[in-house]
Tab-separated table of C-alpha atoms and ligand atoms in Angstrom:
chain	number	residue	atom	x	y	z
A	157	UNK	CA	-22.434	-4.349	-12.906
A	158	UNK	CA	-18.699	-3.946	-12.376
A	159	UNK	CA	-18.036	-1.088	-10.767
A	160	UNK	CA	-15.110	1.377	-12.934
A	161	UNK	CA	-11.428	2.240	-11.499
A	162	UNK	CA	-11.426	6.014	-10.786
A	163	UNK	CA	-8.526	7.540	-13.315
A	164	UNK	CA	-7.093	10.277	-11.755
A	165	UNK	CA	-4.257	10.429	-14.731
A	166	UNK	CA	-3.801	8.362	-18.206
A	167	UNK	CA	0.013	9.125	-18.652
A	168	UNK	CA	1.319	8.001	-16.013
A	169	UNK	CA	-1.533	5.426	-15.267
A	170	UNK	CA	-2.761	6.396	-11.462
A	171	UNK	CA	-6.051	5.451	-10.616
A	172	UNK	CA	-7.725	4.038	-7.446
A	173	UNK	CA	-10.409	1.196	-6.625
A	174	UNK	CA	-13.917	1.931	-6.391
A	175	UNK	CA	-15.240	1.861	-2.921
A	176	UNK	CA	-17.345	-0.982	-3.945
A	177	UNK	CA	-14.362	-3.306	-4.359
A	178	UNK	CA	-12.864	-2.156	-0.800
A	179	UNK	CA	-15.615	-4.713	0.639
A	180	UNK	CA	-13.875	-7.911	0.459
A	181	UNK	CA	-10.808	-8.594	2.091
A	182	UNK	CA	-9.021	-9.752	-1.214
A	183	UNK	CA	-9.413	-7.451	-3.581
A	184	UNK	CA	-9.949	-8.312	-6.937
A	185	UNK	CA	-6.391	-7.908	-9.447
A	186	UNK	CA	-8.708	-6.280	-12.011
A	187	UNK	CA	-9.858	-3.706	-9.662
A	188	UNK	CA	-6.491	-2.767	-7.596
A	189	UNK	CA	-5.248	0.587	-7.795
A	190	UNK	CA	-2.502	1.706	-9.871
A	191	UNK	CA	0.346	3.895	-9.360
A	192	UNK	CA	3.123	4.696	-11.430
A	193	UNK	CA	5.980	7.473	-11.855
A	194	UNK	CA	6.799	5.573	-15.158
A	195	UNK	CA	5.241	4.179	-18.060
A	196	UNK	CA	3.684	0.278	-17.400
A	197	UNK	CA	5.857	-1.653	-20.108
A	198	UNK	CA	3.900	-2.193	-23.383
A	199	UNK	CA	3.481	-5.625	-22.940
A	200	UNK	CA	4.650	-8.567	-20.966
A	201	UNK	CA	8.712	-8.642	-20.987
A	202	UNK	CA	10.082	-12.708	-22.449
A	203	UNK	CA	10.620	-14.523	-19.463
A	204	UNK	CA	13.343	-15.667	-21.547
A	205	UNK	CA	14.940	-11.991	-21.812
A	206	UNK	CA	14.416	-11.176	-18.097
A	207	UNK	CA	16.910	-11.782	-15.475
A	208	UNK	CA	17.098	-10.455	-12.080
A	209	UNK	CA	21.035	-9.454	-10.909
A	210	UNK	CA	22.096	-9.156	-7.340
A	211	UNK	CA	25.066	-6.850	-6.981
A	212	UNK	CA	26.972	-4.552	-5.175
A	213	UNK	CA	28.266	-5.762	-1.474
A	214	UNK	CA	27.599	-9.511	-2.123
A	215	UNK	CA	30.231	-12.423	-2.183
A	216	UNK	CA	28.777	-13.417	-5.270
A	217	UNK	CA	26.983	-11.306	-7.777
A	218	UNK	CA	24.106	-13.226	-9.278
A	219	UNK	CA	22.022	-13.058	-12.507
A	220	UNK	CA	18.998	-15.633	-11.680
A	221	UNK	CA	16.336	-16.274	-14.421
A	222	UNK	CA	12.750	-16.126	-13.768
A	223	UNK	CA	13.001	-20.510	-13.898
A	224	UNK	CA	15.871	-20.355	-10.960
A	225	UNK	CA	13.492	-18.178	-8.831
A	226	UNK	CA	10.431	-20.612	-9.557
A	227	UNK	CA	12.830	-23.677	-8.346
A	228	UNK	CA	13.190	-22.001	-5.015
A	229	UNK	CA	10.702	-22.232	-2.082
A	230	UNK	CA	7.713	-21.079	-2.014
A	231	UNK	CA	6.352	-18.058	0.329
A	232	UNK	CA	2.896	-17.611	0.506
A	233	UNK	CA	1.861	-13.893	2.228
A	234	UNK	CA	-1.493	-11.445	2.500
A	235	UNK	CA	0.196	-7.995	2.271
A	236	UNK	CA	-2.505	-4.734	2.268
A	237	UNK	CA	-0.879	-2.283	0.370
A	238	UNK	CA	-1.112	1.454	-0.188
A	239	UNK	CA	0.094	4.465	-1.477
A	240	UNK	CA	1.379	6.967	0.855
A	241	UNK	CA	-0.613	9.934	-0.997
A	242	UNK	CA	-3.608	7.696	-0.461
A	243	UNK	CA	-6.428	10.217	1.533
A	244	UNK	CA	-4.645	12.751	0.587
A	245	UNK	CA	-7.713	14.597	-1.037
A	246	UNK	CA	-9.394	14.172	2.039
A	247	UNK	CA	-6.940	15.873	4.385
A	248	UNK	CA	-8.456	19.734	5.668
A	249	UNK	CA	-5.402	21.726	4.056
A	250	UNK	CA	-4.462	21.239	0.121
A	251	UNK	CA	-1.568	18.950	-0.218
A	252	UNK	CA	0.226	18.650	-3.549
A	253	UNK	CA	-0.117	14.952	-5.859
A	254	UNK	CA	-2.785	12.827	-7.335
A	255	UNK	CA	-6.141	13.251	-5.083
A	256	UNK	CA	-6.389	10.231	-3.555
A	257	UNK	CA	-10.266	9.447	-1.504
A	258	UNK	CA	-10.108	5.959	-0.328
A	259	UNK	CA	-8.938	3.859	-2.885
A	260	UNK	CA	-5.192	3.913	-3.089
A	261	UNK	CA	-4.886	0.682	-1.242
A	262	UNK	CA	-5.821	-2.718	-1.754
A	263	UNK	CA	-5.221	-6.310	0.306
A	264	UNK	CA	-4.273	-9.293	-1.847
A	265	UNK	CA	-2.127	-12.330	-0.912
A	266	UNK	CA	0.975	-12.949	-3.084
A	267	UNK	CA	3.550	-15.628	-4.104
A	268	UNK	CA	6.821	-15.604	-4.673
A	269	UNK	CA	9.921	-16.004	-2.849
A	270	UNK	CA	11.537	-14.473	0.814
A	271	UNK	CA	13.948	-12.348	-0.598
A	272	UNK	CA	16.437	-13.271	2.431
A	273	UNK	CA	16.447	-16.608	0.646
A	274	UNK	CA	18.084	-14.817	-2.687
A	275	UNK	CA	20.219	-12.637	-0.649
A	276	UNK	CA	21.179	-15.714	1.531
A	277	UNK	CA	22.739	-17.385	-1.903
A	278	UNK	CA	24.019	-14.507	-3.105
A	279	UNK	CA	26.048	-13.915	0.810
A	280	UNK	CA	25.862	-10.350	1.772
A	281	UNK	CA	29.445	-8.571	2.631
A	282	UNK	CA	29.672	-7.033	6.038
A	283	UNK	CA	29.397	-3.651	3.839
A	284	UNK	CA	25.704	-4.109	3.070
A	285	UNK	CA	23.135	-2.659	5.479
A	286	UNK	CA	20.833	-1.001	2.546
A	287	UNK	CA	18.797	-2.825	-0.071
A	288	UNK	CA	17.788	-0.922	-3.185
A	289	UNK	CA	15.790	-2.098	-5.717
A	290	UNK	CA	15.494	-1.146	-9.559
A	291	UNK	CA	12.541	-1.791	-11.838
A	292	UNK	CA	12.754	-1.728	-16.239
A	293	UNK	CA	9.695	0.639	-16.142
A	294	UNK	CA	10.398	3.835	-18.533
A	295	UNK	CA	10.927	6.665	-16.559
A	296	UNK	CA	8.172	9.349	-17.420
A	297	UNK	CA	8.118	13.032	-16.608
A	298	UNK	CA	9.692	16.037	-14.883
A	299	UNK	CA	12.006	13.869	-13.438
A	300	UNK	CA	13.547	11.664	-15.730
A	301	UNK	CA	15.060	8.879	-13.606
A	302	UNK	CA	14.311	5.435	-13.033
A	303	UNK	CA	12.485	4.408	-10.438
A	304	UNK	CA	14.578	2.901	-7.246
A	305	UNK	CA	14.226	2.756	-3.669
A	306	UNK	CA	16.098	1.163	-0.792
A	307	UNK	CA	15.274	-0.153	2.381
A	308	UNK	CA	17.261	-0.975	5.103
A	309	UNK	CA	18.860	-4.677	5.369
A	310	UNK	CA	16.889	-5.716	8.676
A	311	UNK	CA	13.524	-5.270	7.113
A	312	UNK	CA	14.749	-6.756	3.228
A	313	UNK	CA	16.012	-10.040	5.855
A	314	UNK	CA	12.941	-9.887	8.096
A	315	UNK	CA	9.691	-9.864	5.940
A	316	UNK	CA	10.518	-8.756	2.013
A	317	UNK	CA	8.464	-10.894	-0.530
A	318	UNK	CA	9.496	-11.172	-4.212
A	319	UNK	CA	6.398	-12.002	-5.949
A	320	UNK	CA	5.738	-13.485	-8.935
A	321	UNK	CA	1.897	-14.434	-8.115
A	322	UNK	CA	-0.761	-11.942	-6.883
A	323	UNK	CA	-4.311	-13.468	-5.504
A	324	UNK	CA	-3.545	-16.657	-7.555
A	325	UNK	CA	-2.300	-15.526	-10.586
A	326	UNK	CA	0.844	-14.351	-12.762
A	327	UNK	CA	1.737	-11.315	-11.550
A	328	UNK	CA	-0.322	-8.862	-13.916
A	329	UNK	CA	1.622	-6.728	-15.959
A	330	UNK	CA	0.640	-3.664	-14.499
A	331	UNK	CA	1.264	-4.311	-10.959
A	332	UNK	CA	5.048	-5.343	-11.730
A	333	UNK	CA	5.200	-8.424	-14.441
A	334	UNK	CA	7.410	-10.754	-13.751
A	335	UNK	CA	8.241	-9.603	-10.126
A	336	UNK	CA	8.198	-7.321	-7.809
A	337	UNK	CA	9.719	-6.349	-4.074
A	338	UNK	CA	6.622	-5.916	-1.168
A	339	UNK	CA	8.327	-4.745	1.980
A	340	UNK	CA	5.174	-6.245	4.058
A	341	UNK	CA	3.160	-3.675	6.023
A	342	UNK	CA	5.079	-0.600	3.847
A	343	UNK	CA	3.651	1.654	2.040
A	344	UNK	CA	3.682	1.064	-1.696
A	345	UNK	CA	6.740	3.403	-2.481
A	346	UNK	CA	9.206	0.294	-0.376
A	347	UNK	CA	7.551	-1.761	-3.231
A	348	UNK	CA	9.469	-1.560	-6.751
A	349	UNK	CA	7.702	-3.134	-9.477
A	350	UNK	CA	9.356	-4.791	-12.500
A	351	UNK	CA	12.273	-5.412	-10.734
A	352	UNK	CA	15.222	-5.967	-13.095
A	353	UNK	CA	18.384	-5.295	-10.497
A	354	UNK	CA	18.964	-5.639	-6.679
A	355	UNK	CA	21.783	-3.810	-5.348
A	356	UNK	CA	23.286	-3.929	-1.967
A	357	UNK	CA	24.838	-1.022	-0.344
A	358	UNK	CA	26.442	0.246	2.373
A	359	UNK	CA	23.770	3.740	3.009
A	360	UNK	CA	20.044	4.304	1.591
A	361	UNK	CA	20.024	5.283	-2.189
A	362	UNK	CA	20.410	8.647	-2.902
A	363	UNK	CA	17.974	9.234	-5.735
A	364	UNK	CA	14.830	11.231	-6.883
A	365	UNK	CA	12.260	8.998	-5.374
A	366	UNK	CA	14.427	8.395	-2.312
A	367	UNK	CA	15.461	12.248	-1.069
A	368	UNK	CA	13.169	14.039	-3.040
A	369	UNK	CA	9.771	12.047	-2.563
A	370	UNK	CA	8.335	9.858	-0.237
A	371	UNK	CA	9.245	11.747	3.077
A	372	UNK	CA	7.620	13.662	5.667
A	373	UNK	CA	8.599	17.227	5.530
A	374	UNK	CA	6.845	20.835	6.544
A	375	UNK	CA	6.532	23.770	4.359
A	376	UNK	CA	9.979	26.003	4.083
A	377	UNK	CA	11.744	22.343	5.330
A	378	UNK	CA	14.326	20.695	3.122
A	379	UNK	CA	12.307	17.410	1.869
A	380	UNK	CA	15.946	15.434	2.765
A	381	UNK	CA	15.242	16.497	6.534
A	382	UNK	CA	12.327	14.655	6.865
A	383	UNK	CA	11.482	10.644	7.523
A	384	UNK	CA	11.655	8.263	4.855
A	385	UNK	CA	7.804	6.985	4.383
A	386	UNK	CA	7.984	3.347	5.438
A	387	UNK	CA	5.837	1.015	7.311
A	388	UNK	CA	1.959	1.810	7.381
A	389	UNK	CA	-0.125	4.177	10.083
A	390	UNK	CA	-2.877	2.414	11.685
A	391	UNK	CA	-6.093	3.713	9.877
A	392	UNK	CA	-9.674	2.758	9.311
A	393	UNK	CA	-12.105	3.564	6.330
A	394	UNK	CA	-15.574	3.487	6.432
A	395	UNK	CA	-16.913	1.876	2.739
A	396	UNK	CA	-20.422	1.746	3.941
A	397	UNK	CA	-22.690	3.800	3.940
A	398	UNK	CA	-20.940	6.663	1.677
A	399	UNK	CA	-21.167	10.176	2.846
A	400	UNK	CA	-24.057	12.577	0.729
A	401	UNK	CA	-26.204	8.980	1.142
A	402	UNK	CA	-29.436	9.259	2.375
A	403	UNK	CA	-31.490	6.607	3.837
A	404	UNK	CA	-34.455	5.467	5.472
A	405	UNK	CA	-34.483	4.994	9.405
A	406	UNK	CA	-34.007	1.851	10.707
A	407	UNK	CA	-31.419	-0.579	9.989
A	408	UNK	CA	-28.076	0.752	8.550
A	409	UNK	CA	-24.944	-2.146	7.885
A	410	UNK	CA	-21.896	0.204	8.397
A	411	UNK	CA	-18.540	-1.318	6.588
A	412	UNK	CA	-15.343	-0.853	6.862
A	413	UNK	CA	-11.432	-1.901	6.745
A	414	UNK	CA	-9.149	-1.003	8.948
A	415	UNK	CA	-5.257	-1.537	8.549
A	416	UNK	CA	-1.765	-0.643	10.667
A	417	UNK	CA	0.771	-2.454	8.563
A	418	UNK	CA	3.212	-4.300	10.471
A	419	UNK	CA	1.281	-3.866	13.520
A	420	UNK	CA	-2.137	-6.156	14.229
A	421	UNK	CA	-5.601	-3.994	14.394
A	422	UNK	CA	-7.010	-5.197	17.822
A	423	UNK	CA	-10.268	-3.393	17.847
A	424	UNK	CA	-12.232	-0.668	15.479
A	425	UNK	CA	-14.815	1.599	17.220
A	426	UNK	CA	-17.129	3.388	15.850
A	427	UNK	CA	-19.225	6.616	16.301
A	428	UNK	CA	-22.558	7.788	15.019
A	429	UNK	CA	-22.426	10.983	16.832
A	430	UNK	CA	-19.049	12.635	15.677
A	431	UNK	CA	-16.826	11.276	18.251
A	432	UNK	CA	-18.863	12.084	21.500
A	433	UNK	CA	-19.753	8.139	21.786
A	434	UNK	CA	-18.165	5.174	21.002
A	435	UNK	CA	-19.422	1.234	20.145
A	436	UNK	CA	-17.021	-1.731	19.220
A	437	UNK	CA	-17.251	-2.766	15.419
A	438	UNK	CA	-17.084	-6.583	14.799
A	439	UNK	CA	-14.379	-8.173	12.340
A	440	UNK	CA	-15.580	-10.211	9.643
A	441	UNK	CA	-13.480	-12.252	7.651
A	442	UNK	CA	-9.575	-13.595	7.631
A	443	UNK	CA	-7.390	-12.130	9.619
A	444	UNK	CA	-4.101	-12.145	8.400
A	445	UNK	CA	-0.401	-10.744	9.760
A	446	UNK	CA	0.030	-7.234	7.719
A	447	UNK	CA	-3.911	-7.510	6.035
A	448	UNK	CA	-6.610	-5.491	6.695
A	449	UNK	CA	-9.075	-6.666	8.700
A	450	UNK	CA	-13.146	-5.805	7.468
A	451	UNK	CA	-15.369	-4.664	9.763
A	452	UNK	CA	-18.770	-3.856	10.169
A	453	UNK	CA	-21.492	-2.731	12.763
A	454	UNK	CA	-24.946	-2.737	12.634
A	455	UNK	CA	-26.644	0.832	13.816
A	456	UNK	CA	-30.310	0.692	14.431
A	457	UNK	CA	-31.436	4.566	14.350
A	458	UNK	CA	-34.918	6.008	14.537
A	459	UNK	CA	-34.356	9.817	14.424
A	460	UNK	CA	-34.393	11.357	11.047
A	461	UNK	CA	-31.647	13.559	10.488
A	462	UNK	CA	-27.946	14.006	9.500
A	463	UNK	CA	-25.260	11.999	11.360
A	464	UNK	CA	-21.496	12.349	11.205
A	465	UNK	CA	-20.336	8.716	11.575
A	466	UNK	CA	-16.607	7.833	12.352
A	467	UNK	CA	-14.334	4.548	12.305
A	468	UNK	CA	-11.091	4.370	14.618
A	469	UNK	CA	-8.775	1.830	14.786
A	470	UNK	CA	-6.355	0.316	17.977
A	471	UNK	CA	-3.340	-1.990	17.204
A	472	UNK	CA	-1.915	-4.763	19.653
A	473	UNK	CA	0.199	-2.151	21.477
A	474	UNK	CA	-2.826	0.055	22.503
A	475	UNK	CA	-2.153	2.620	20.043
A	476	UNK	CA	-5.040	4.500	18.733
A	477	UNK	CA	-5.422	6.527	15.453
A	478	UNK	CA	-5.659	9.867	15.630
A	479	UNK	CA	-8.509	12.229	15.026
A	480	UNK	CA	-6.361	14.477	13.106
A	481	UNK	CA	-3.663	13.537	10.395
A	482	UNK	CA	-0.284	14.973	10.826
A	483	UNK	CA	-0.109	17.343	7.839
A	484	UNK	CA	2.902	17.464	5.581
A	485	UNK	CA	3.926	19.226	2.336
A	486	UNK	CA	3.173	16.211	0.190
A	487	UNK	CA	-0.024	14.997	2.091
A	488	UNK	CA	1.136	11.080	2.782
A	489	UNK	CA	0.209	8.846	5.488
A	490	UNK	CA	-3.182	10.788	5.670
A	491	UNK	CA	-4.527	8.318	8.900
A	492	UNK	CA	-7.191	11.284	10.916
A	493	UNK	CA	-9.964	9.760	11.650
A	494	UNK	CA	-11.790	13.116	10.861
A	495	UNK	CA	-10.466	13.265	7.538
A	496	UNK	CA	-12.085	9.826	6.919
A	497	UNK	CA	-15.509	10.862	8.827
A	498	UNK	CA	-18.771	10.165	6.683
A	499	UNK	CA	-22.389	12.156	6.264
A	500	UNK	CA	-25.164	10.509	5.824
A	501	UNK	CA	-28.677	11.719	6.019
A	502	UNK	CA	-31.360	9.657	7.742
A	503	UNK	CA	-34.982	9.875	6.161
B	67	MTE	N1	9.116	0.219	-10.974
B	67	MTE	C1	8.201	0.920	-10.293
B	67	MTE	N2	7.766	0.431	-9.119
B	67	MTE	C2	6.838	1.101	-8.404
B	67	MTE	C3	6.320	2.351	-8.846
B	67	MTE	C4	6.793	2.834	-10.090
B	67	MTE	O1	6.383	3.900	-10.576
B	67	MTE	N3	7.732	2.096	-10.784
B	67	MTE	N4	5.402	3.019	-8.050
B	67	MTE	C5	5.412	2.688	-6.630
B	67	MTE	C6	4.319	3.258	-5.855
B	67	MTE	S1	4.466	4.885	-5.387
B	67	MTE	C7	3.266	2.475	-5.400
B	67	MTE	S2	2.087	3.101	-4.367
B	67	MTE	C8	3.136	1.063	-5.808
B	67	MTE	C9	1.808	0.810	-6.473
B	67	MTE	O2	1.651	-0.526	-6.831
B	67	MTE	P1	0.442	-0.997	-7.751
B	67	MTE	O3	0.380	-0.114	-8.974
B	67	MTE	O4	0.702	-2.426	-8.052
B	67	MTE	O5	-0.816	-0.839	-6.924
B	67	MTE	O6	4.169	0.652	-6.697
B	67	MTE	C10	5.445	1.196	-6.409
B	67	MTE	N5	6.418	0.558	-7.230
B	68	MO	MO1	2.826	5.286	-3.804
């Protein structure tokens, strides 16, 4: 049985991955979770209509079809990406947006081109130091405005995919048909889908989804005076068992994935009793720069009874997760360990 996407709305199409499909490390394009401020185009745009422009502070503005980009080299690169409202459901104090559980992210590996290869051909003026990126999606909503986003030069030069293939196939048309940017190890906001124009500037975008989204801010805070949501916090989710389960002593397979975006997840521990005690989990699988890595650890328990069991995650610098998420207004980056604890029942 294939397990069904969780639709949190229908207009704009949001909905996340069922826990079930968070077990392998690629996961599946049919299952991968979808989030839009616009309306997915109808159907697939002509490849002969589309062209992608490069303009602003360039030497040469460009207009490259979807043939010229296929003629360049190739990049192939596993990316895990997620939403920055993803956990936010789970977080102790209400945050406003869609309520994300677990399933607002999703690893896949992509194909397409280094966009430092199209900005190399276009040659950047000594003006540009901001990339933003525009995508042909209808803008839906309160807001009204298309959706773009900039990043800053160093990271569009560094380790910025434009792909055109996603786990071996055309780019599907909901996750960005023909192309799209990935800002590996960013959250899924650096990510514009659809991408129609690439414009090179000399500051960030000022925009909706650039000053009034996507950043860090407190309650009676401008949202303009807080950070820009950007690369990935290191995080862990349990997918096995789920919390409410109840099962028989003995032998229990705990899963999990655990993530930090551009930084490498060294080791995942895990705890049966809340936090007091701590084991190593064991990685299974690839392990990829700016993937997830799966997990697992197998807990042998006798005593009947209900267990809090937790997942934390430490990256190649020694940095640990924290048991509690940093709250903000709009609930992103949700990383606590807490806030991703599980309950299970033992029979
Ligand atoms: N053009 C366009 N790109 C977009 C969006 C959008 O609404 N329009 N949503 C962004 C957000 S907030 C996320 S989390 C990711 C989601 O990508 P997916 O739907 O392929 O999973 O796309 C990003 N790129
Ligand atoms: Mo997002």
């Amino acid at each position: 049985m294939k397990a069904k996407m969780r639709v949190m709305t229908e207009r704009p199409l949001n909905a996340e991955t069922p826990v079930e499909s968070l077990k392998s490390w690629i996961t599946p394009n049919t299952v991968f979770f979808d989030r839009n401020q616009g309306a997915v185009p109808p159907r697939r745009i002509s490849l002969k209509r589309w062209q992608l422009a490069v303009e602003g502070d360039v030497a040469t503005p460009l207009s490259l079809t979807f043939d010229q980009i296929r003629r360049m080299p190739k990049a192939i690169a596993a990316d895990t990406l997620e939403c920055s409202g993803n956990g936010r459901s789970l977080l102790a104090e209400k945050a406003a947006g869609n309520p994300w559980t677990i399933g607002g992210v999703g690893n896949a590996v992509w194909g397409g081109v280094w966009l430092r290869d199209v900005l190399q051909s276009a040659g950047l003026k000594p003006a540009a130091r901001h990339v933003g990126f525009e995508g042909f999606d209808t803008p839906m909503g309160a807001s009204g405005v298309k959706f773009v986003r900039s990043i800053p030069l160093e990271k569009a030069l560094a380790s910025t995919l434009l792909a055109y293939e996603m786990n071996g196939e055309p780019l599907p048309l909901k996750h960005g048909y023909p192309l799209r940017a990935l800002a590996l190890g960013w959250t899924g906001a650096n990510c514009v889908k659809w991408l129609a124009r690439i414009i090179l500037m000399d500051r960030p975008y000022e925009g909706f989804f650039m000053d009034n989204v996507y950043r860090v801010f407190q309650k009676g805070q401008d949202s303009r005076a807080g950070a820009v949501v950007m690369g990935l916090k290191l995080k862990s989710i349990i997918t096995q068992p789920l919390s409410g389960q109840s099962l028989p002593a003995g032998r229990v397979v705990m899963l999990g994935a655990a993530y930090g975006g551009e930084a490498d997840v060294d080791r995942v521990d895990v705890s049966v009793d809340a936090g007091a005690t701590w084991r190593p989990a064991e990685f299974i699988g690839p392990h990829e720069p700016y993937a997830w890595r799966q997990w697992q650890w197998v807990w042998e328990v006798r005593t009947p009874g209900a267990y809090t069991l937790m997942a934390r995650a430490v990256d190649d610098s020694g940095r640990s997760q924290p048991m509690q998420a940093e709250w903000n207004v709009l609930g992103y980056s949700n990383n606590g360990v807490r806030e991703h604890a599980v309950t299970v029942t033992i029979t």
